[in-house]
CSV table of C-alpha atoms and ligand atoms in Angstrom, one decimal:
chain,number,residue,atom,x,y,z
A,1,UNK,CA,-11.5,50.7,-4.6
A,2,UNK,CA,-7.8,51.7,-5.5
A,3,UNK,CA,-7.6,53.2,-9.0
A,4,UNK,CA,-4.9,51.5,-11.0
A,5,UNK,CA,-2.7,54.0,-12.7
A,6,UNK,CA,-2.0,53.1,-16.3
A,7,UNK,CA,1.7,52.8,-17.1
A,8,UNK,CA,1.5,51.5,-20.7
A,9,UNK,CA,-1.7,52.5,-22.4
A,10,UNK,CA,-3.5,50.4,-25.2
A,11,UNK,CA,-3.4,53.3,-27.6
A,12,UNK,CA,-1.7,56.8,-27.3
A,13,UNK,CA,-2.7,59.3,-29.9
A,14,UNK,CA,-1.1,62.2,-28.3
A,15,UNK,CA,2.3,61.2,-29.5
A,16,UNK,CA,1.5,61.5,-33.3
A,17,UNK,CA,-0.8,64.7,-32.8
A,18,UNK,CA,1.9,66.4,-30.7
A,19,UNK,CA,4.6,65.9,-33.5
A,20,UNK,CA,2.5,67.7,-36.0
A,21,UNK,CA,0.4,69.9,-33.9
A,22,UNK,CA,1.1,73.2,-35.7
A,23,UNK,CA,0.3,71.8,-39.1
A,24,UNK,CA,-3.0,70.3,-37.7
A,25,UNK,CA,-3.9,73.6,-36.2
A,26,UNK,CA,-3.1,75.6,-39.5
A,27,UNK,CA,-5.3,73.1,-41.4
A,28,UNK,CA,-8.3,73.5,-39.2
A,29,UNK,CA,-7.7,77.3,-39.2
A,30,UNK,CA,-7.7,77.2,-43.2
A,31,UNK,CA,-11.2,75.4,-43.1
A,32,UNK,CA,-12.4,78.1,-40.7
A,33,UNK,CA,-11.4,80.9,-42.9
A,34,UNK,CA,-12.9,79.2,-46.1
A,35,UNK,CA,-15.9,78.3,-44.2
A,36,UNK,CA,-16.6,75.4,-46.8
A,37,UNK,CA,-17.6,72.9,-44.0
A,38,UNK,CA,-19.7,70.6,-46.2
A,39,UNK,CA,-18.2,69.1,-49.2
A,40,UNK,CA,-15.4,71.5,-49.4
A,41,UNK,CA,-12.1,71.7,-51.1
A,42,UNK,CA,-10.0,69.8,-48.4
A,43,UNK,CA,-12.5,66.9,-48.9
A,44,UNK,CA,-11.9,66.6,-52.6
A,45,UNK,CA,-8.1,67.0,-52.0
A,46,UNK,CA,-7.9,64.3,-49.4
A,47,UNK,CA,-10.3,62.0,-51.4
A,48,UNK,CA,-7.9,62.3,-54.5
A,49,UNK,CA,-4.8,61.8,-52.2
A,50,UNK,CA,-5.9,58.8,-50.2
A,51,UNK,CA,-7.2,57.1,-53.5
A,52,UNK,CA,-3.8,57.7,-55.2
A,53,UNK,CA,-2.0,56.5,-52.2
A,54,UNK,CA,-4.0,53.3,-52.1
A,55,UNK,CA,-3.4,52.6,-55.6
A,56,UNK,CA,-6.8,53.2,-57.1
A,57,UNK,CA,-8.9,55.9,-58.7
A,58,UNK,CA,-11.7,57.5,-56.7
A,59,UNK,CA,-12.4,58.1,-53.1
A,60,UNK,CA,-15.6,59.2,-51.6
A,61,UNK,CA,-15.7,60.3,-48.2
A,62,UNK,CA,-18.6,59.4,-45.9
A,63,UNK,CA,-19.5,59.8,-42.3
A,64,UNK,CA,-18.1,56.4,-41.0
A,65,UNK,CA,-16.6,53.0,-42.1
A,66,UNK,CA,-19.9,51.6,-41.4
A,67,UNK,CA,-21.4,53.9,-44.0
A,68,UNK,CA,-18.7,53.2,-46.4
A,69,UNK,CA,-19.7,49.5,-46.2
A,70,UNK,CA,-23.5,50.2,-46.3
A,71,UNK,CA,-23.6,52.8,-49.0
A,72,UNK,CA,-20.5,51.2,-50.8
A,73,UNK,CA,-22.4,47.9,-51.3
A,74,UNK,CA,-25.5,49.9,-52.8
A,75,UNK,CA,-23.2,51.7,-55.1
A,76,UNK,CA,-22.2,48.3,-56.2
A,77,UNK,CA,-25.8,47.2,-56.8
A,78,UNK,CA,-26.0,44.8,-54.0
A,79,UNK,CA,-29.1,44.8,-52.0
A,80,UNK,CA,-32.4,42.8,-51.2
A,81,UNK,CA,-32.3,39.2,-52.4
A,82,UNK,CA,-28.5,39.3,-52.5
A,83,UNK,CA,-26.3,37.4,-50.1
A,84,UNK,CA,-22.9,38.7,-49.1
A,85,UNK,CA,-20.2,36.3,-47.4
A,86,UNK,CA,-18.3,37.8,-44.4
A,87,UNK,CA,-16.2,36.3,-41.8
A,88,UNK,CA,-17.7,35.5,-38.4
A,89,UNK,CA,-14.9,37.1,-36.5
A,90,UNK,CA,-15.0,40.6,-37.7
A,91,UNK,CA,-16.2,43.8,-35.9
A,92,UNK,CA,-20.0,43.9,-36.1
A,93,UNK,CA,-19.9,46.9,-38.6
A,94,UNK,CA,-19.1,44.6,-41.4
A,95,UNK,CA,-22.5,42.7,-40.7
A,96,UNK,CA,-24.4,45.9,-40.0
A,97,UNK,CA,-23.1,47.4,-43.2
A,98,UNK,CA,-24.5,44.4,-45.1
A,99,UNK,CA,-27.8,44.6,-43.4
A,100,UNK,CA,-28.1,48.3,-44.0
A,101,UNK,CA,-27.6,47.6,-47.7
A,102,UNK,CA,-30.6,45.5,-47.5
A,103,UNK,CA,-28.6,42.2,-48.5
A,104,UNK,CA,-28.3,39.0,-46.4
A,105,UNK,CA,-24.9,38.3,-44.5
A,106,UNK,CA,-23.6,35.0,-44.7
A,107,UNK,CA,-21.1,34.2,-42.2
A,108,UNK,CA,-18.0,31.7,-42.5
A,109,UNK,CA,-15.1,30.7,-40.4
A,110,UNK,CA,-11.6,32.0,-40.2
A,111,UNK,CA,-8.1,30.6,-40.3
A,112,UNK,CA,-7.0,30.1,-36.9
A,113,UNK,CA,-3.3,31.0,-37.8
A,114,UNK,CA,-4.1,34.7,-39.1
A,115,UNK,CA,-7.7,35.2,-38.1
A,116,UNK,CA,-8.4,36.1,-41.8
A,117,UNK,CA,-11.5,34.7,-43.6
A,118,UNK,CA,-11.3,30.9,-44.5
A,119,UNK,CA,-11.7,30.9,-48.4
A,120,UNK,CA,-12.5,27.1,-48.4
A,121,UNK,CA,-15.3,27.6,-46.0
A,122,UNK,CA,-16.5,30.7,-48.2
A,123,UNK,CA,-16.5,28.5,-51.1
A,124,UNK,CA,-19.1,26.0,-49.3
A,125,UNK,CA,-21.3,29.0,-48.3
A,126,UNK,CA,-22.0,29.9,-51.9
A,127,UNK,CA,-25.6,29.7,-53.2
A,128,UNK,CA,-27.2,30.9,-56.2
A,129,UNK,CA,-28.0,34.2,-54.6
A,130,UNK,CA,-24.4,35.0,-53.5
A,131,UNK,CA,-23.4,38.1,-55.1
A,132,UNK,CA,-20.3,39.3,-53.1
A,133,UNK,CA,-17.5,38.4,-50.7
A,134,UNK,CA,-16.2,40.9,-48.1
A,135,UNK,CA,-12.7,40.0,-47.1
A,136,UNK,CA,-11.8,41.9,-43.9
A,137,UNK,CA,-8.2,42.8,-43.6
A,138,UNK,CA,-8.3,42.2,-40.1
A,139,UNK,CA,-5.7,43.5,-37.5
A,140,UNK,CA,-3.8,45.2,-40.6
A,141,UNK,CA,-3.1,42.3,-42.8
A,142,UNK,CA,-4.5,41.7,-46.1
A,143,UNK,CA,-6.4,38.6,-47.1
A,144,UNK,CA,-4.2,37.1,-50.0
A,145,UNK,CA,-5.1,39.1,-53.1
A,146,UNK,CA,-4.1,36.2,-55.5
A,147,UNK,CA,-6.3,33.8,-53.6
A,148,UNK,CA,-9.2,36.3,-53.4
A,149,UNK,CA,-9.0,37.1,-57.0
A,150,UNK,CA,-8.9,33.4,-57.9
A,151,UNK,CA,-11.8,32.8,-55.7
A,152,UNK,CA,-14.0,35.6,-57.0
A,153,UNK,CA,-13.1,34.7,-60.6
A,154,UNK,CA,-14.0,31.0,-60.1
A,155,UNK,CA,-17.3,31.8,-58.4
A,156,UNK,CA,-18.1,35.0,-60.3
A,157,UNK,CA,-18.4,37.1,-57.1
A,158,UNK,CA,-17.7,40.7,-56.5
A,159,UNK,CA,-15.0,41.5,-54.1
A,160,UNK,CA,-15.7,44.2,-51.5
A,161,UNK,CA,-12.8,44.9,-49.2
A,162,UNK,CA,-13.4,45.8,-45.6
A,163,UNK,CA,-10.1,47.6,-45.2
A,164,UNK,CA,-11.1,49.6,-42.0
A,165,UNK,CA,-7.9,48.4,-40.2
A,166,UNK,CA,-5.6,48.3,-43.1
A,167,UNK,CA,-4.7,51.7,-44.5
A,168,UNK,CA,-1.8,51.3,-46.9
A,169,UNK,CA,-1.4,47.6,-46.1
A,170,UNK,CA,0.4,45.6,-49.1
A,171,UNK,CA,0.4,42.0,-50.0
A,172,UNK,CA,1.6,40.2,-53.2
A,173,UNK,CA,2.1,43.6,-54.9
A,174,UNK,CA,-1.3,44.8,-54.1
A,175,UNK,CA,-2.4,47.8,-51.7
A,176,UNK,CA,-5.5,47.4,-49.4
A,177,UNK,CA,-8.3,49.0,-51.4
A,178,UNK,CA,-7.0,48.2,-54.8
A,179,UNK,CA,-7.9,44.6,-55.1
A,180,UNK,CA,-11.8,44.4,-55.4
A,181,UNK,CA,-14.5,46.4,-57.2
A,182,UNK,CA,-14.5,48.7,-54.0
A,183,UNK,CA,-13.2,49.0,-50.6
A,184,UNK,CA,-14.4,50.5,-47.2
A,185,UNK,CA,-12.0,52.3,-44.8
A,186,UNK,CA,-12.7,53.9,-41.5
A,187,UNK,CA,-11.1,56.9,-40.0
A,188,UNK,CA,-12.1,56.2,-36.4
A,189,UNK,CA,-9.5,58.2,-34.2
A,190,UNK,CA,-7.5,55.1,-33.2
A,191,UNK,CA,-7.2,53.7,-36.8
A,192,UNK,CA,-3.9,53.8,-38.3
A,193,UNK,CA,-5.2,56.9,-40.2
A,194,UNK,CA,-7.5,58.5,-37.7
A,195,UNK,CA,-9.6,61.6,-37.8
A,196,UNK,CA,-10.6,63.8,-34.9
A,197,UNK,CA,-14.0,62.1,-34.8
A,198,UNK,CA,-15.9,59.5,-37.1
A,199,UNK,CA,-15.1,59.3,-40.6
A,200,UNK,CA,-14.9,56.8,-43.5
A,201,UNK,CA,-14.3,56.5,-47.3
A,202,UNK,CA,-15.0,54.1,-50.2
A,203,UNK,CA,-12.3,53.5,-52.7
A,204,UNK,CA,-13.1,52.3,-56.3
A,205,UNK,CA,-11.7,52.5,-59.7
A,206,UNK,CA,-15.2,51.9,-61.3
A,207,UNK,CA,-16.6,55.2,-62.2
A,208,UNK,CA,-20.2,54.0,-62.1
A,209,UNK,CA,-19.7,53.0,-58.5
A,210,UNK,CA,-18.1,56.3,-57.7
A,211,UNK,CA,-20.8,58.2,-59.2
A,212,UNK,CA,-23.6,56.4,-57.5
A,213,UNK,CA,-21.6,56.6,-54.2
A,214,UNK,CA,-21.5,60.4,-54.7
A,215,UNK,CA,-25.2,60.5,-54.9
A,216,UNK,CA,-25.9,58.1,-52.1
A,217,UNK,CA,-24.0,60.1,-49.5
A,218,UNK,CA,-25.7,63.3,-50.5
A,219,UNK,CA,-29.4,62.4,-50.4
A,220,UNK,CA,-29.3,60.7,-53.7
A,221,UNK,CA,-28.7,63.8,-55.4
A,222,UNK,CA,-27.3,64.1,-59.0
A,223,UNK,CA,-27.6,67.9,-59.0
A,224,UNK,CA,-28.8,70.4,-56.5
A,225,UNK,CA,-32.4,69.7,-55.7
A,226,UNK,CA,-32.6,66.7,-58.2
A,227,UNK,CA,-32.7,63.3,-56.4
A,228,UNK,CA,-32.8,60.4,-58.5
A,229,UNK,CA,-32.5,57.9,-55.6
A,230,UNK,CA,-33.2,57.8,-51.9
A,231,UNK,CA,-29.6,58.1,-50.6
A,232,UNK,CA,-29.0,59.7,-47.2
A,233,UNK,CA,-26.7,62.3,-45.6
A,234,UNK,CA,-23.2,60.8,-44.9
A,235,UNK,CA,-20.4,63.1,-45.9
A,236,UNK,CA,-17.0,63.2,-44.5
A,237,UNK,CA,-16.7,66.5,-42.9
A,238,UNK,CA,-14.3,69.0,-44.6
A,239,UNK,CA,-12.6,69.7,-41.3
A,240,UNK,CA,-11.9,66.1,-40.7
A,241,UNK,CA,-10.6,65.7,-44.3
A,242,UNK,CA,-8.1,68.5,-43.7
A,243,UNK,CA,-6.9,66.8,-40.6
A,244,UNK,CA,-6.5,63.5,-42.3
A,245,UNK,CA,-4.8,65.1,-45.3
A,246,UNK,CA,-2.3,66.5,-42.9
A,247,UNK,CA,-1.6,63.0,-41.3
A,248,UNK,CA,-1.6,61.1,-44.6
A,249,UNK,CA,2.3,62.0,-45.5
A,250,UNK,CA,3.2,60.2,-42.2
A,251,UNK,CA,1.1,57.4,-42.5
A,252,UNK,CA,3.8,55.2,-44.1
A,253,UNK,CA,6.2,56.0,-41.3
A,254,UNK,CA,3.8,55.4,-38.6
A,255,UNK,CA,2.9,52.0,-40.3
A,256,UNK,CA,6.5,51.1,-40.3
A,257,UNK,CA,6.9,52.0,-36.7
A,258,UNK,CA,4.0,49.7,-36.0
A,259,UNK,CA,5.8,46.8,-38.1
A,260,UNK,CA,9.0,47.3,-36.1
A,261,UNK,CA,7.0,47.2,-32.8
A,262,UNK,CA,5.4,43.8,-34.0
A,263,UNK,CA,8.8,42.4,-34.7
A,264,UNK,CA,10.2,43.3,-31.4
A,265,UNK,CA,7.1,41.8,-29.9
A,266,UNK,CA,7.6,38.7,-31.8
A,267,UNK,CA,11.2,38.4,-30.6
A,268,UNK,CA,10.5,39.3,-27.1
A,269,UNK,CA,7.5,36.7,-27.0
A,270,UNK,CA,9.4,33.7,-28.5
A,271,UNK,CA,10.4,32.2,-25.2
A,272,UNK,CA,6.8,32.3,-24.0
A,273,UNK,CA,5.7,30.0,-26.9
A,274,UNK,CA,6.4,27.0,-24.5
A,275,UNK,CA,3.8,28.6,-22.1
A,276,UNK,CA,1.2,28.8,-25.0
A,277,UNK,CA,1.7,32.3,-25.9
A,278,UNK,CA,1.4,32.6,-29.7
A,279,UNK,CA,1.5,35.8,-31.8
A,280,UNK,CA,-1.0,35.7,-34.8
A,281,UNK,CA,0.8,34.9,-38.1
A,282,UNK,CA,2.1,37.5,-40.2
A,283,UNK,CA,1.9,36.0,-43.7
A,284,UNK,CA,2.5,39.4,-45.7
A,285,UNK,CA,6.1,40.2,-44.7
A,286,UNK,CA,6.6,44.0,-44.6
A,287,UNK,CA,3.0,44.8,-45.9
A,288,UNK,CA,1.3,44.0,-42.5
A,289,UNK,CA,0.3,47.4,-40.9
A,290,UNK,CA,-0.5,46.0,-37.5
A,291,UNK,CA,-3.5,48.2,-36.7
A,292,UNK,CA,-3.6,45.6,-33.8
A,293,UNK,CA,-1.0,43.2,-32.2
A,294,UNK,CA,-2.7,40.1,-31.3
A,295,UNK,CA,-1.5,37.0,-29.4
A,296,UNK,CA,-3.3,33.7,-28.8
A,297,UNK,CA,-3.4,32.2,-25.3
A,298,UNK,CA,-3.8,28.6,-26.3
A,299,UNK,CA,-4.9,25.5,-24.5
A,300,UNK,CA,-1.2,24.8,-23.3
A,301,UNK,CA,-1.0,28.0,-21.4
A,302,UNK,CA,-1.4,27.4,-17.5
A,303,UNK,CA,-3.4,30.4,-17.1
A,304,UNK,CA,-6.8,31.6,-18.6
A,305,UNK,CA,-6.8,34.7,-20.9
A,306,UNK,CA,-8.9,36.6,-18.3
A,307,UNK,CA,-6.5,35.9,-15.6
A,308,UNK,CA,-3.5,37.2,-17.6
A,309,UNK,CA,-5.5,40.3,-18.8
A,310,UNK,CA,-6.6,41.2,-15.1
A,311,UNK,CA,-3.0,40.9,-14.1
A,312,UNK,CA,-1.8,43.0,-16.9
A,313,UNK,CA,-4.3,45.6,-15.9
A,314,UNK,CA,-3.4,45.4,-12.2
A,315,UNK,CA,0.2,46.0,-13.3
A,316,UNK,CA,-0.9,49.2,-15.3
A,317,UNK,CA,-0.6,47.6,-18.7
A,318,UNK,CA,-3.9,48.0,-21.0
A,319,UNK,CA,-4.9,45.3,-23.4
A,320,UNK,CA,-8.0,44.7,-25.6
A,321,UNK,CA,-10.0,41.9,-27.0
A,322,UNK,CA,-10.8,42.1,-30.8
A,323,UNK,CA,-13.4,40.6,-30.4
A,324,UNK,CA,-14.6,38.8,-27.4
A,325,UNK,CA,-18.1,37.7,-29.0
A,326,UNK,CA,-18.2,36.5,-32.7
A,327,UNK,CA,-20.9,38.2,-34.9
A,328,UNK,CA,-23.1,34.9,-35.0
A,329,UNK,CA,-23.4,34.9,-31.2
A,330,UNK,CA,-24.2,38.5,-30.8
A,331,UNK,CA,-27.8,39.0,-29.4
A,332,UNK,CA,-28.7,41.4,-32.1
A,333,UNK,CA,-28.3,38.8,-34.7
A,334,UNK,CA,-30.0,35.7,-33.6
A,335,UNK,CA,-32.6,36.0,-36.2
A,336,UNK,CA,-29.8,35.2,-38.7
A,337,UNK,CA,-30.3,31.6,-37.2
A,338,UNK,CA,-26.7,30.7,-36.3
A,339,UNK,CA,-25.8,29.1,-33.0
A,340,UNK,CA,-22.8,28.1,-30.7
A,341,UNK,CA,-20.7,25.7,-32.6
A,342,UNK,CA,-21.4,26.9,-36.2
A,343,UNK,CA,-17.8,28.5,-36.7
A,344,UNK,CA,-15.5,26.6,-34.2
A,345,UNK,CA,-12.2,28.5,-35.1
A,346,UNK,CA,-13.9,32.0,-34.6
A,347,UNK,CA,-15.4,30.9,-31.4
A,348,UNK,CA,-12.2,29.5,-30.1
A,349,UNK,CA,-10.3,32.5,-31.1
A,350,UNK,CA,-12.8,34.8,-29.4
A,351,UNK,CA,-11.7,33.1,-26.2
A,352,UNK,CA,-8.0,33.0,-26.8
A,353,UNK,CA,-7.1,36.2,-28.3
A,354,UNK,CA,-5.6,39.3,-26.6
A,355,UNK,CA,-4.4,42.5,-28.2
A,356,UNK,CA,-1.2,44.1,-26.6
A,357,UNK,CA,-0.4,47.8,-26.7
A,358,UNK,CA,0.4,49.0,-30.1
A,359,UNK,CA,0.7,52.6,-31.5
A,360,UNK,CA,3.5,54.4,-33.2
A,361,UNK,CA,5.8,55.8,-30.4
A,362,UNK,CA,5.6,52.7,-28.3
A,363,UNK,CA,9.1,52.1,-27.0
A,364,UNK,CA,11.4,49.3,-27.1
A,365,UNK,CA,11.6,49.3,-23.1
A,366,UNK,CA,7.7,49.6,-22.8
A,367,UNK,CA,7.6,46.5,-25.3
A,368,UNK,CA,10.1,44.6,-23.0
A,369,UNK,CA,8.1,45.7,-19.9
A,370,UNK,CA,4.9,44.3,-21.3
A,371,UNK,CA,6.4,40.8,-22.2
A,372,UNK,CA,8.4,40.7,-18.8
A,373,UNK,CA,5.1,41.3,-17.1
A,374,UNK,CA,3.6,38.6,-19.0
A,375,UNK,CA,6.4,36.3,-18.3
A,376,UNK,CA,6.2,37.1,-14.6
A,377,UNK,CA,2.5,36.6,-14.4
A,378,UNK,CA,2.9,33.2,-16.2
A,379,UNK,CA,5.7,32.3,-13.7
A,380,UNK,CA,2.9,32.5,-11.0
A,381,UNK,CA,4.5,35.2,-8.9
A,382,UNK,CA,1.4,37.3,-9.1
A,383,UNK,CA,1.3,38.7,-5.7
A,384,UNK,CA,4.8,40.3,-5.9
A,385,UNK,CA,3.7,41.7,-9.2
A,386,UNK,CA,0.8,43.6,-7.7
A,387,UNK,CA,3.3,45.4,-5.5
A,388,UNK,CA,5.6,46.7,-8.4
B,1,PLP,C1,-13.3,45.7,-39.6
B,1,PLP,C2,-14.0,47.0,-39.3
B,1,PLP,N1,-15.0,47.1,-40.2
B,1,PLP,C3,-15.7,48.2,-40.1
B,1,PLP,C4,-15.6,49.2,-39.2
B,1,PLP,C5,-16.4,50.4,-39.1
B,1,PLP,O1,-15.8,51.6,-38.9
B,1,PLP,P1,-16.5,52.8,-38.2
B,1,PLP,O2,-16.3,52.7,-36.9
B,1,PLP,O3,-15.8,54.0,-38.8
B,1,PLP,O4,-18.0,52.9,-38.6
B,1,PLP,C6,-14.4,48.9,-38.3
B,1,PLP,C7,-14.0,50.0,-37.2
B,1,PLP,O5,-14.6,50.4,-36.2
B,1,PLP,C8,-13.8,47.9,-38.3
B,1,PLP,O6,-12.6,47.5,-37.5
């Protein structure tokens, strides 16, 4: 089988790392010299810096975004007997986090224009056991803070943001991570702010939540060898924090590069609307941080999503699908009792969405090439395309 050479990757992290390589190496060297690998100085420095940048008070670094959700919910006193509302079309980690906290995930549908949680559907899912809602700021766009705060106030629910894809996103004057009681972030390498491995953080302005989270990530320890709750071992490595802290000052610039790329895609793709290629809606103006640039291939398109994706791959253009199977249809979660048809918008989106290459450093000519290749595929001249 011929190996297809990648002309435009889905993500390219080398560009950002090369631009600050000396700084990154120095930060790593500093930790090696100090030797404070666990709960070291660079961790507390980064926790404070990231919390401040996100417009909130306390940051508690953990091993992953999934742990930030699981432990963060427990730090908010959510657990067995509680129901937590989440969107069906999120990454499974949101759901897994709720389960690990011992609570029951209650899934709801999403808005087909933005893929963000549908708050009207959420209102209908509330029961006397509902304790919290997890808005997922999917693809880098925040769920409307005004609507969320109204919703939480009306129904007396706690807001726990899943901001894994939305570092420094803004909407209606709020930053991601500053709207709810607490918020979870992921520093998975390809995230807008990514580590050199796994990592995550809980942000909160609530001191009790912060203190409980500090214990939970460190074997439930209040002081050395005194354990007042079970907890676990889930700490963000000092080395990872040092790397992330070096990257943080560049994040706003990288996010604005992502926004420019998205605007360029929007412009280039406009003529393909007639062929059923529709970008997901940006309802937050310049505050969308475009972790992913997602288009819908709707029913009016002459080709199936799979055909388009395969032909882009054949032309050396990598794409992704976020996510091809909604949470309620994942084999692991059949015991939650959901079935096909329960969340029609999420199910439809799962079949229609396609994520195009997106990363700081993607050039205008590469964007033009992605769109021109799509136009070419749609025009049916696929045989020629394969021989480019
Ligand atoms: C929406 C969402 N929630 C949670 C997570 C979990 O983060 P992690 O991979 O760091 O555990 C991710 C990222 O993978 C995510 O995209």
